[in-house]
Amino acid sequence: MRVRFAPSPTGQLHVGNARTALFNWLVARRHQGTFVLRIEDTDRERSSDALAEAMLAELRWLGLTWDEGPDVGGPFGPYRQSERVDLYTRAARSLLERGQAYYCFCSPAELERAREEALRQGTPPRYSGRCRGIDPAEAAARVARGEPAAIRFAVPPGARDISFRDVVRGEVSVSSLVVGDFVLVRSGGLPAYNFAVVVDDAAMGIELVIRGEDHISNTPRQILLYEALGHRPPAFAHLPLVHGPDHAPLSKRHGATSVAEFRARGYLPEALVNYLALLGWSPGGDEEIVPLDEMIARFTLEHVSRSPAVFDFDKLAWMNRQYMRMLPASRVAADAMPWFVARGFVTDAASTEARAYVELLLPMAVGSVDRLEEIADRVAFVFAWQAPEARALVEAEEDGRKVVEAFAEAAAAIGPLVDRETFRRAVAVAREATGLKGRALLHPLRAALTAAESGPELDVLVPAIERGAALGTSAGIAPVRSCLERLRMVIEVAR
Ligand code: GLU
């Protein structure tokens, strides 16, 4: 089973396109087939190599690796359309020779006038066929003299139904009368989308074309081209569009739309892939968390819905939270690292000690945040603690200072509160000294140590702070003040 994903590098990889890539990838993996990646960059004004590179990077990040493509090569390369122009030129020439295509000398201005006229009259704009009658020898002579010309497909005369069985949508049928003579090659020599895609899909042996429903109106033209070129058309599966919560096609005004944006906001690739799989496909049961290997085993296009899929940002956030829990802590820590670096909490991302320390901080965040980015926020108190803020909170508590003094004394006597047991011992000492317990005892302590009213459990955060203080900056982390230092700084200035 040979399938392909054929993005145009004219922007960032949209989640709708990423879902198309994923479904192709799943079909290929399920059938031990071949997943081909082809870059459709013949629109030289709107495409760029940098955008193509970025798309490949996003696909790799998602884990959707390809078997043939621009970087890995393969037996049907090159895999960038801009490097295949000869093939299109040759195919166009053979159509010209057989009278299945003709040169068109109409200027863009003339075509635009005709289009506007058609729209005014309420008829679908369709090329008039004006240049079809020009004698081919004369047309060739005009082209030889340098007159700009496009090459148009000569839609075979007579009415017929162009039909295909779409794997998702079922029987689709369009009258050939609505298909005007469309452009194959633009006057600059570059192929139009419909032409390049057919030449390539045929040359690359693609058996099943899985793409967005926005292309379904192109399919009848492509089928005519397969026939003209003497190839059997592949099977087609057109995926429902991805809509925003308001049921309009997902766009910027709904929020993030590209894979790069979700990545930058701290979504895990596994979570995004799982979420994208459920955009239009259902594994059958109620489960939402479907690991990749299970997805491969169960994926079928027959279970893809025909109606538009609604992108639910909250559901994705929920899923990301689940994956942060499920994946190994070392993985989550590694993926969260960029935010620790960006905030200056980690100064050497390559340091094994720094990595281990971030991993140690994870339990304070995982389970209570949705995105990797929020992990660093949640444990910011470890690195970014400020005495004045802590003091203000402590002073707002009735016995705040008394409690902090008692804890400072306890910590000084016991030493660093490196584990839960040591911490509990300090609590017992402070309880004895103050006669306070519960919230009255622990809340001022939290305020002093974290400069916040709420956060992770004290018996977890206290040892985490002490560990950071013990590591020191040579471990590749920002300086961490120990619990005793914090307590002392709060009371010192309060005096
Ligand atoms: N380059 C086209 C796009 O990005 C591909 C369409 C197709 O898969 O045929 O929309």
Short mmCIF file of C-alpha atoms and ligand atoms in Angstrom, two decimals:
data_model
loop_
_atom_site.label_atom_id
_atom_site.label_comp_id
_atom_site.label_asym_id
_atom_site.label_seq_id
_atom_site.Cartn_x
_atom_site.Cartn_y
_atom_site.Cartn_z
CA MET A 1 0.00 0.00 0.00
CA ARG A 2 1.64 3.22 -1.17
CA VAL A 3 0.24 6.44 0.25
CA ARG A 4 1.59 9.95 0.35
CA PHE A 5 1.40 13.21 2.20
CA ALA A 6 1.99 16.15 -0.12
CA PRO A 7 2.11 19.45 1.72
CA SER A 8 2.62 22.81 0.07
CA PRO A 9 5.23 24.68 2.10
CA THR A 10 3.39 28.00 2.08
CA GLY A 11 2.97 28.30 5.83
CA GLN A 12 3.31 26.36 9.05
CA LEU A 13 1.99 22.82 9.27
CA HIS A 14 -1.69 23.24 10.16
CA VAL A 15 -3.21 20.68 12.53
CA GLY A 16 -5.69 19.73 9.79
CA ASN A 17 -2.79 18.85 7.52
CA ALA A 18 -1.00 17.09 10.35
CA ARG A 19 -4.10 14.94 10.77
CA THR A 20 -3.99 14.15 7.03
CA ALA A 21 -0.35 13.14 7.44
CA LEU A 22 -1.22 11.01 10.46
CA PHE A 23 -4.02 9.13 8.70
CA ASN A 24 -1.74 8.41 5.76
CA TRP A 25 0.97 7.26 8.13
CA LEU A 26 -1.45 5.02 10.02
CA VAL A 27 -2.68 3.38 6.83
CA ALA A 28 0.90 2.78 5.70
CA ARG A 29 1.95 1.32 9.04
CA ARG A 30 -1.18 -0.77 9.38
CA HIS A 31 -0.67 -2.38 5.97
CA GLN A 32 3.13 -2.52 6.18
CA GLY A 33 2.96 -0.11 3.28
CA THR A 34 5.06 2.86 2.22
CA PHE A 35 4.51 6.41 3.41
CA VAL A 36 5.81 8.89 0.84
CA LEU A 37 6.45 12.53 1.62
CA ARG A 38 6.34 14.90 -1.33
CA ILE A 39 6.85 18.64 -1.14
CA GLU A 40 4.53 20.54 -3.49
CA ASP A 41 6.50 23.71 -3.94
CA THR A 42 5.75 24.78 -7.49
CA ASP A 43 4.11 27.98 -6.31
CA ARG A 44 7.48 29.65 -6.08
CA GLU A 45 6.11 32.92 -4.78
CA ARG A 46 4.34 31.44 -1.79
CA SER A 47 6.61 28.47 -0.98
CA SER A 48 10.00 28.50 0.62
CA ASP A 49 12.64 25.93 1.48
CA ALA A 50 12.69 27.19 5.05
CA LEU A 51 8.97 26.49 5.40
CA ALA A 52 9.46 23.03 3.88
CA GLU A 53 12.25 22.31 6.36
CA ALA A 54 10.06 23.49 9.22
CA MET A 55 7.26 21.18 8.07
CA LEU A 56 9.61 18.21 8.02
CA ALA A 57 10.77 19.12 11.51
CA GLU A 58 7.19 19.21 12.81
CA LEU A 59 6.38 15.86 11.20
CA ARG A 60 9.48 14.34 12.75
CA TRP A 61 8.55 15.80 16.11
CA LEU A 62 5.14 14.15 15.81
CA GLY A 63 6.92 10.88 15.05
CA LEU A 64 5.37 10.54 11.58
CA THR A 65 8.45 9.25 9.85
CA TRP A 66 8.36 8.66 6.11
CA ASP A 67 9.87 5.89 4.01
CA GLU A 68 10.52 8.00 0.93
CA GLY A 69 10.95 11.74 0.82
CA PRO A 70 13.15 14.71 0.01
CA ASP A 71 15.72 14.02 2.71
CA VAL A 72 15.76 10.21 2.73
CA GLY A 73 15.36 9.74 -1.02
CA GLY A 74 13.76 6.67 -2.57
CA PRO A 75 13.25 4.97 -5.92
CA PHE A 76 10.75 7.55 -7.25
CA GLY A 77 12.58 10.79 -6.47
CA PRO A 78 13.17 13.60 -6.49
CA TYR A 79 10.46 14.30 -3.93
CA ARG A 80 10.27 18.05 -4.35
CA GLN A 81 8.04 19.15 -7.19
CA SER A 82 10.31 22.07 -7.99
CA GLU A 83 12.92 19.44 -8.99
CA ARG A 84 10.48 17.50 -11.18
CA VAL A 85 9.55 20.19 -13.69
CA ASP A 86 11.00 18.17 -16.59
CA LEU A 87 8.52 15.41 -15.92
CA TYR A 88 5.57 17.78 -16.10
CA THR A 89 6.90 19.39 -19.24
CA ARG A 90 7.26 16.00 -20.89
CA ALA A 91 3.77 14.91 -19.85
CA ALA A 92 2.31 18.20 -21.11
CA ARG A 93 4.09 17.78 -24.43
CA SER A 94 2.65 14.34 -24.96
CA LEU A 95 -0.84 15.63 -24.22
CA LEU A 96 -0.26 18.49 -26.69
CA GLU A 97 0.90 16.05 -29.34
CA ARG A 98 -2.20 13.92 -28.91
CA GLY A 99 -4.53 16.92 -29.02
CA GLN A 100 -5.54 16.44 -25.39
CA ALA A 101 -4.08 19.79 -24.44
CA TYR A 102 -3.61 23.12 -26.21
CA TYR A 103 -1.80 26.42 -25.85
CA CYS A 104 -3.82 29.27 -24.41
CA PHE A 105 -2.77 32.85 -25.14
CA CYS A 106 -5.50 34.59 -23.15
CA SER A 107 -4.05 37.27 -20.89
CA PRO A 108 -4.74 37.26 -17.15
CA ALA A 109 -6.75 40.47 -17.60
CA GLU A 110 -8.98 38.88 -20.25
CA LEU A 111 -9.54 35.81 -18.11
CA GLU A 112 -10.38 37.94 -15.12
CA ARG A 113 -12.94 39.94 -17.15
CA ALA A 114 -14.60 36.74 -18.31
CA ARG A 115 -14.68 35.41 -14.78
CA GLU A 116 -16.32 38.52 -13.43
CA GLU A 117 -18.85 38.47 -16.25
CA ALA A 118 -19.77 34.86 -15.43
CA LEU A 119 -20.16 35.68 -11.76
CA ARG A 120 -22.39 38.64 -12.65
CA GLN A 121 -24.60 36.33 -14.65
CA GLY A 122 -24.65 33.81 -11.85
CA THR A 123 -22.98 31.05 -13.83
CA PRO A 124 -19.98 29.12 -12.53
CA PRO A 125 -16.84 30.65 -14.06
CA ARG A 126 -15.45 28.31 -16.66
CA TYR A 127 -12.90 28.90 -19.38
CA SER A 128 -14.65 29.68 -22.66
CA GLY A 129 -12.41 27.43 -24.72
CA ARG A 130 -11.47 30.37 -26.92
CA CYS A 131 -7.92 29.19 -27.71
CA ARG A 132 -8.96 25.60 -28.28
CA GLY A 133 -9.76 26.39 -31.90
CA ILE A 134 -6.33 27.79 -32.73
CA ASP A 135 -4.52 25.59 -35.25
CA PRO A 136 -1.83 23.66 -33.28
CA ALA A 137 0.90 24.47 -35.82
CA GLU A 138 0.09 28.16 -35.62
CA ALA A 139 0.00 28.00 -31.81
CA ALA A 140 3.37 26.26 -31.75
CA ALA A 141 4.81 28.94 -34.04
CA ARG A 142 3.51 31.70 -31.73
CA VAL A 143 5.07 29.98 -28.74
CA ALA A 144 8.34 29.58 -30.67
CA ARG A 145 8.30 33.34 -31.28
CA GLY A 146 8.20 33.84 -27.54
CA GLU A 147 4.55 34.68 -27.02
CA PRO A 148 3.53 33.80 -23.45
CA ALA A 149 1.18 30.85 -23.34
CA ALA A 150 -0.31 28.52 -20.79
CA ILE A 151 -1.16 24.90 -21.58
CA ARG A 152 -4.75 23.87 -20.97
CA PHE A 153 -6.31 20.48 -20.78
CA ALA A 154 -8.88 19.82 -23.50
CA VAL A 155 -11.76 18.29 -21.56
CA PRO A 156 -13.15 15.55 -23.82
CA PRO A 157 -16.34 16.78 -25.48
CA GLY A 158 -19.78 15.46 -24.63
CA ALA A 159 -21.58 15.11 -21.34
CA ARG A 160 -20.68 12.27 -19.01
CA ASP A 161 -20.54 11.60 -15.31
CA ILE A 162 -17.14 11.51 -13.73
CA SER A 163 -17.60 9.15 -10.79
CA PHE A 164 -15.49 7.66 -8.06
CA ARG A 165 -16.08 5.78 -4.85
CA ASP A 166 -14.61 7.78 -2.04
CA VAL A 167 -13.52 5.57 0.87
CA VAL A 168 -14.95 8.08 3.34
CA ARG A 169 -17.72 9.80 1.42
CA GLY A 170 -19.05 6.97 -0.71
CA GLU A 171 -20.15 7.47 -4.30
CA VAL A 172 -19.23 10.87 -5.76
CA SER A 173 -20.32 11.90 -9.22
CA VAL A 174 -19.89 15.14 -11.16
CA SER A 175 -20.98 16.05 -14.67
CA SER A 176 -18.09 16.68 -17.04
CA LEU A 177 -20.03 19.71 -18.28
CA VAL A 178 -19.10 21.71 -15.20
CA VAL A 179 -15.39 21.11 -15.78
CA GLY A 180 -13.89 23.81 -17.97
CA ASP A 181 -10.59 23.43 -19.83
CA PHE A 182 -8.26 23.92 -16.89
CA VAL A 183 -4.64 25.00 -16.86
CA LEU A 184 -1.96 22.30 -16.76
CA VAL A 185 1.12 24.44 -17.12
CA ARG A 186 1.23 28.16 -16.37
CA SER A 187 2.74 30.56 -18.86
CA GLY A 188 5.97 30.67 -16.83
CA GLY A 189 6.45 26.92 -17.39
CA LEU A 190 5.49 25.74 -13.90
CA PRO A 191 2.75 23.14 -13.52
CA ALA A 192 -0.61 23.83 -11.91
CA TYR A 193 -1.51 21.78 -8.84
CA ASN A 194 -3.98 19.41 -10.54
CA PHE A 195 -1.46 18.47 -13.20
CA ALA A 196 1.63 18.03 -11.04
CA VAL A 197 -0.27 16.00 -8.48
CA VAL A 198 -1.54 13.52 -11.09
CA VAL A 199 1.80 13.18 -12.86
CA ASP A 200 3.48 12.54 -9.52
CA ASP A 201 0.92 10.27 -7.94
CA ALA A 202 1.02 8.15 -11.09
CA ALA A 203 4.83 8.17 -11.33
CA MET A 204 5.20 7.39 -7.65
CA GLY A 205 2.77 4.49 -7.77
CA ILE A 206 0.39 5.99 -5.19
CA GLU A 207 -2.54 3.63 -4.69
CA LEU A 208 -4.64 5.57 -2.22
CA VAL A 209 -4.88 9.34 -1.98
CA ILE A 210 -5.89 10.47 1.50
CA ARG A 211 -6.36 14.22 1.76
CA GLY A 212 -8.61 16.97 3.06
CA GLU A 213 -12.12 17.38 1.75
CA ASP A 214 -11.19 20.82 0.44
CA HIS A 215 -9.67 18.91 -2.50
CA ILE A 216 -12.71 16.85 -3.40
CA SER A 217 -13.73 19.32 -6.11
CA ASN A 218 -10.34 18.79 -7.78
CA THR A 219 -10.74 15.04 -7.99
CA PRO A 220 -12.94 14.90 -11.15
CA ARG A 221 -10.31 16.96 -13.03
CA GLN A 222 -7.60 14.66 -11.77
CA ILE A 223 -9.55 11.60 -12.88
CA LEU A 224 -9.83 13.06 -16.40
CA LEU A 225 -6.07 13.55 -16.37
CA TYR A 226 -5.38 9.99 -15.27
CA GLU A 227 -7.49 8.80 -18.19
CA ALA A 228 -5.75 11.12 -20.64
CA LEU A 229 -2.32 10.02 -19.47
CA GLY A 230 -3.32 6.37 -19.62
CA HIS A 231 -3.11 5.58 -15.91
CA ARG A 232 -5.57 3.91 -13.62
CA PRO A 233 -6.68 6.45 -10.97
CA PRO A 234 -5.83 5.62 -7.36
CA ALA A 235 -8.51 5.22 -4.71
CA PHE A 236 -9.50 8.41 -2.92
CA ALA A 237 -10.36 9.16 0.69
CA HIS A 238 -11.34 12.73 1.50
CA LEU A 239 -11.20 13.59 5.18
CA PRO A 240 -13.77 15.86 6.81
CA LEU A 241 -12.62 19.40 7.52
CA VAL A 242 -11.47 20.44 10.95
CA HIS A 243 -13.74 23.09 12.45
CA GLY A 244 -13.40 25.39 15.44
CA PRO A 245 -15.82 25.28 18.37
CA ASP A 246 -18.12 27.68 16.47
CA HIS A 247 -18.32 25.22 13.54
CA ALA A 248 -16.40 27.44 11.15
CA PRO A 249 -13.21 26.02 9.58
CA LEU A 250 -10.41 26.11 12.17
CA SER A 251 -8.46 29.33 11.74
CA LYS A 252 -6.18 31.69 13.63
CA ARG A 253 -9.05 33.45 15.35
CA HIS A 254 -9.85 30.20 17.19
CA GLY A 255 -6.37 30.17 18.73
CA ALA A 256 -3.40 27.98 17.90
CA THR A 257 -3.73 26.18 14.57
CA SER A 258 -0.25 24.98 13.70
CA VAL A 259 1.73 22.10 15.09
CA ALA A 260 4.56 24.54 15.84
CA GLU A 261 2.27 26.64 18.03
CA PHE A 262 1.08 23.64 20.02
CA ARG A 263 4.64 22.51 20.44
CA ALA A 264 5.68 25.96 21.64
CA ARG A 265 2.87 25.96 24.18
CA GLY A 266 4.04 22.76 25.76
CA TYR A 267 2.00 19.97 24.23
CA LEU A 268 3.59 16.54 23.98
CA PRO A 269 3.73 14.98 20.51
CA GLU A 270 2.08 11.78 21.79
CA ALA A 271 -0.86 13.77 23.13
CA LEU A 272 -1.25 15.79 19.95
CA VAL A 273 -1.08 12.67 17.78
CA ASN A 274 -3.64 10.88 19.96
CA TYR A 275 -5.91 13.92 19.82
CA LEU A 276 -5.54 14.33 16.05
CA ALA A 277 -6.37 10.66 15.51
CA LEU A 278 -9.71 11.19 17.18
CA LEU A 279 -10.50 14.15 14.92
CA GLY A 280 -12.86 12.32 12.66
CA TRP A 281 -11.84 8.77 13.54
CA SER A 282 -13.23 6.68 16.34
CA PRO A 283 -11.55 3.51 17.61
CA GLY A 284 -14.98 2.00 18.17
CA GLY A 285 -15.27 2.02 21.96
CA ASP A 286 -15.31 4.94 24.37
CA GLU A 287 -11.59 5.12 24.99
CA GLU A 288 -9.87 8.40 24.38
CA ILE A 289 -6.33 7.44 25.24
CA VAL A 290 -5.21 5.21 22.40
CA PRO A 291 -1.49 4.41 22.33
CA LEU A 292 0.16 4.51 18.95
CA ASP A 293 0.60 0.77 18.47
CA GLU A 294 -3.05 0.22 19.20
CA MET A 295 -4.00 3.00 16.84
CA ILE A 296 -2.02 1.30 14.08
CA ALA A 297 -3.71 -2.01 14.80
CA ARG A 298 -7.20 -0.55 14.79
CA PHE A 299 -7.17 2.29 12.30
CA THR A 300 -9.45 2.05 9.29
CA LEU A 301 -10.66 4.80 7.00
CA GLU A 302 -14.08 3.17 7.03
CA HIS A 303 -14.44 4.44 10.58
CA VAL A 304 -13.77 8.03 9.61
CA SER A 305 -16.79 10.26 9.99
CA ARG A 306 -18.18 12.28 7.09
CA SER A 307 -19.10 15.28 9.15
CA PRO A 308 -16.62 17.99 10.10
CA ALA A 309 -14.56 17.32 13.20
CA VAL A 310 -14.68 19.99 15.89
CA PHE A 311 -11.35 20.89 17.43
CA ASP A 312 -11.81 20.92 21.17
CA PHE A 313 -8.96 22.80 22.84
CA ASP A 314 -10.03 21.71 26.33
CA LYS A 315 -10.05 18.07 25.36
CA LEU A 316 -6.55 18.39 23.94
CA ALA A 317 -5.40 20.02 27.19
CA TRP A 318 -6.94 17.17 29.16
CA MET A 319 -5.22 14.65 26.95
CA ASN A 320 -1.88 16.36 27.35
CA ARG A 321 -2.28 16.19 31.12
CA GLN A 322 -2.88 12.45 30.86
CA TYR A 323 0.21 11.95 28.70
CA MET A 324 2.36 13.97 31.09
CA ARG A 325 1.34 11.45 33.73
CA MET A 326 1.78 8.37 31.57
CA LEU A 327 5.12 9.04 29.91
CA PRO A 328 8.39 8.30 31.73
CA ALA A 329 9.43 11.19 33.97
CA SER A 330 12.80 11.43 32.23
CA ARG A 331 11.02 12.07 28.91
CA VAL A 332 8.68 14.68 30.36
CA ALA A 333 11.59 16.36 32.13
CA ALA A 334 13.60 16.46 28.90
CA ASP A 335 10.67 17.96 27.00
CA ALA A 336 9.99 20.50 29.75
CA MET A 337 13.65 21.54 29.86
CA PRO A 338 13.43 24.39 27.29
CA TRP A 339 11.10 26.33 29.60
CA PHE A 340 13.44 25.87 32.55
CA VAL A 341 16.24 27.20 30.40
CA ALA A 342 14.14 30.09 29.06
CA ARG A 343 13.28 31.19 32.58
CA GLY A 344 16.89 30.93 33.71
CA PHE A 345 16.17 28.10 36.17
CA VAL A 346 18.52 25.77 34.35
CA THR A 347 21.77 27.18 33.04
CA ASP A 348 23.16 24.03 31.47
CA ALA A 349 20.53 21.82 29.84
CA ALA A 350 23.16 19.19 29.08
CA SER A 351 24.11 18.69 32.73
CA THR A 352 22.94 15.30 33.99
CA GLU A 353 22.51 16.73 37.48
CA ALA A 354 20.30 19.54 36.17
CA ARG A 355 18.21 17.02 34.25
CA ALA A 356 17.86 14.77 37.27
CA TYR A 357 16.87 17.77 39.36
CA VAL A 358 14.13 18.84 36.93
CA GLU A 359 12.89 15.26 37.01
CA LEU A 360 12.81 15.41 40.79
CA LEU A 361 10.69 18.58 40.62
CA LEU A 362 8.16 17.02 38.24
CA PRO A 363 5.83 15.36 40.78
CA MET A 364 5.06 18.83 42.13
CA ALA A 365 3.55 19.82 38.79
CA VAL A 366 2.45 16.76 36.84
CA GLY A 367 -1.19 16.04 37.52
CA SER A 368 -2.03 19.64 38.23
CA VAL A 369 -0.99 21.36 35.01
CA ASP A 370 -2.01 20.87 31.39
CA ARG A 371 1.12 21.87 29.53
CA LEU A 372 4.89 21.48 29.80
CA GLU A 373 5.24 25.24 29.90
CA GLU A 374 3.27 25.34 33.15
CA ILE A 375 5.63 22.92 34.89
CA ALA A 376 8.30 25.60 35.17
CA ASP A 377 5.67 28.08 36.41
CA ARG A 378 4.45 25.69 39.05
CA VAL A 379 7.92 25.13 40.53
CA ALA A 380 9.18 28.67 39.94
CA PHE A 381 9.28 29.26 43.72
CA VAL A 382 12.29 26.93 43.92
CA PHE A 383 14.47 29.31 41.90
CA ALA A 384 12.71 32.66 41.87
CA TRP A 385 11.81 33.00 45.54
CA GLN A 386 11.86 36.60 46.85
CA ALA A 387 12.07 37.48 50.53
CA PRO A 388 9.84 40.62 50.46
CA GLU A 389 6.91 38.72 48.95
CA ALA A 390 7.31 35.86 51.39
CA ARG A 391 7.56 38.26 54.29
CA ALA A 392 4.40 40.14 53.32
CA LEU A 393 2.45 36.90 53.31
CA VAL A 394 3.95 35.73 56.60
CA GLU A 395 3.15 39.02 58.28
CA ALA A 396 -0.46 38.74 57.17
CA GLU A 397 -0.77 35.59 59.30
CA GLU A 398 -1.64 35.93 62.95
CA ASP A 399 1.22 33.86 64.33
CA GLY A 400 3.26 34.02 61.16
CA ARG A 401 6.50 35.31 62.58
CA LYS A 402 6.36 33.07 65.61
CA VAL A 403 5.93 30.02 63.41
CA VAL A 404 8.73 30.97 61.06
CA GLU A 405 11.09 31.57 63.97
CA ALA A 406 10.23 28.18 65.42
CA PHE A 407 10.85 26.47 62.12
CA ALA A 408 14.11 28.32 61.64
CA GLU A 409 15.27 27.08 65.01
CA ALA A 410 14.16 23.54 64.28
CA ALA A 411 15.88 23.54 60.89
CA ALA A 412 19.06 24.94 62.37
CA ALA A 413 19.10 22.15 64.92
CA ILE A 414 18.09 19.30 62.62
CA GLY A 415 20.03 20.30 59.49
CA PRO A 416 18.74 20.29 55.90
CA LEU A 417 15.22 18.83 55.69
CA VAL A 418 16.21 16.46 52.94
CA ASP A 419 13.35 13.99 53.16
CA ARG A 420 9.81 13.60 54.40
CA GLU A 421 10.90 12.13 57.76
CA THR A 422 13.27 14.98 58.56
CA PHE A 423 10.64 17.49 57.54
CA ARG A 424 8.10 15.84 59.85
CA ARG A 425 10.56 15.98 62.68
CA ALA A 426 10.92 19.72 62.16
CA VAL A 427 7.13 20.07 62.16
CA ALA A 428 6.95 18.22 65.46
CA VAL A 429 9.60 20.46 67.00
CA ALA A 430 7.86 23.62 65.78
CA ARG A 431 4.50 22.36 67.01
CA GLU A 432 5.97 21.76 70.44
CA ALA A 433 7.57 25.19 70.52
CA THR A 434 4.52 27.18 69.33
CA GLY A 435 1.60 25.12 70.59
CA LEU A 436 0.11 25.56 67.10
CA LYS A 437 -0.93 22.87 64.67
CA GLY A 438 -2.60 22.28 61.34
CA ARG A 439 -3.12 25.29 59.10
CA ALA A 440 -1.97 27.79 61.74
CA LEU A 441 1.38 26.03 61.79
CA LEU A 442 1.82 25.03 58.16
CA HIS A 443 0.36 27.95 56.26
CA PRO A 444 2.93 30.52 57.44
CA LEU A 445 5.63 27.98 56.66
CA ARG A 446 4.31 27.63 53.11
CA ALA A 447 4.13 31.40 52.76
CA ALA A 448 7.72 31.77 53.96
CA LEU A 449 9.17 29.02 51.76
CA THR A 450 7.24 29.62 48.55
CA ALA A 451 5.97 33.20 48.76
CA ALA A 452 2.60 31.82 47.73
CA GLU A 453 -0.69 30.88 49.36
CA SER A 454 -0.99 27.54 47.66
CA GLY A 455 1.10 25.06 45.72
CA PRO A 456 2.57 21.58 45.99
CA GLU A 457 2.53 19.57 49.22
CA LEU A 458 5.00 20.83 51.82
CA ASP A 459 6.50 17.41 52.50
CA VAL A 460 7.45 17.24 48.81
CA LEU A 461 8.50 20.82 48.20
CA VAL A 462 10.69 21.12 51.30
CA PRO A 463 13.02 18.24 50.37
CA ALA A 464 13.01 19.50 46.75
CA ILE A 465 14.25 22.92 47.85
CA GLU A 466 16.92 21.39 50.07
CA ARG A 467 18.13 19.18 47.26
CA GLY A 468 18.49 22.16 44.93
CA ALA A 469 20.37 24.11 47.57
CA ALA A 470 22.72 21.18 48.10
CA LEU A 471 23.39 20.80 44.38
CA GLY A 472 24.64 24.34 43.90
CA THR A 473 25.14 26.18 40.66
CA SER A 474 27.92 23.88 39.43
CA ALA A 475 25.12 21.41 38.65
CA GLY A 476 23.88 23.70 35.90
CA ILE A 477 20.96 25.17 37.80
CA ALA A 478 20.24 28.66 39.09
CA PRO A 479 21.05 29.23 42.79
CA VAL A 480 18.46 27.75 45.14
CA ARG A 481 18.17 29.11 48.67
CA SER A 482 17.82 26.45 51.34
CA CYS A 483 14.79 26.35 53.62
CA LEU A 484 16.80 27.70 56.54
CA GLU A 485 18.10 30.62 54.48
CA ARG A 486 14.56 31.45 53.41
CA LEU A 487 13.20 31.30 56.93
CA ARG A 488 16.03 33.47 58.25
CA MET A 489 15.64 36.06 55.53
CA VAL A 490 11.95 36.35 56.28
CA ILE A 491 12.44 36.98 59.99
CA GLU A 492 15.59 39.05 59.70
CA VAL A 493 13.99 41.80 57.71
CA ALA A 494 10.80 41.50 59.69
CA ARG A 495 12.68 42.64 62.74
N1 GLU B 1 -0.30 20.27 -1.94
C1 GLU B 1 -1.68 20.00 -1.69
C2 GLU B 1 -2.08 20.64 -0.38
O1 GLU B 1 -1.23 20.89 0.46
C3 GLU B 1 -1.88 18.51 -1.65
C4 GLU B 1 -3.25 18.08 -1.96
C5 GLU B 1 -3.28 16.59 -2.22
O2 GLU B 1 -3.01 15.85 -1.28
O3 GLU B 1 -3.55 16.22 -3.33
O4 GLU B 1 -3.22 20.92 -0.14
#
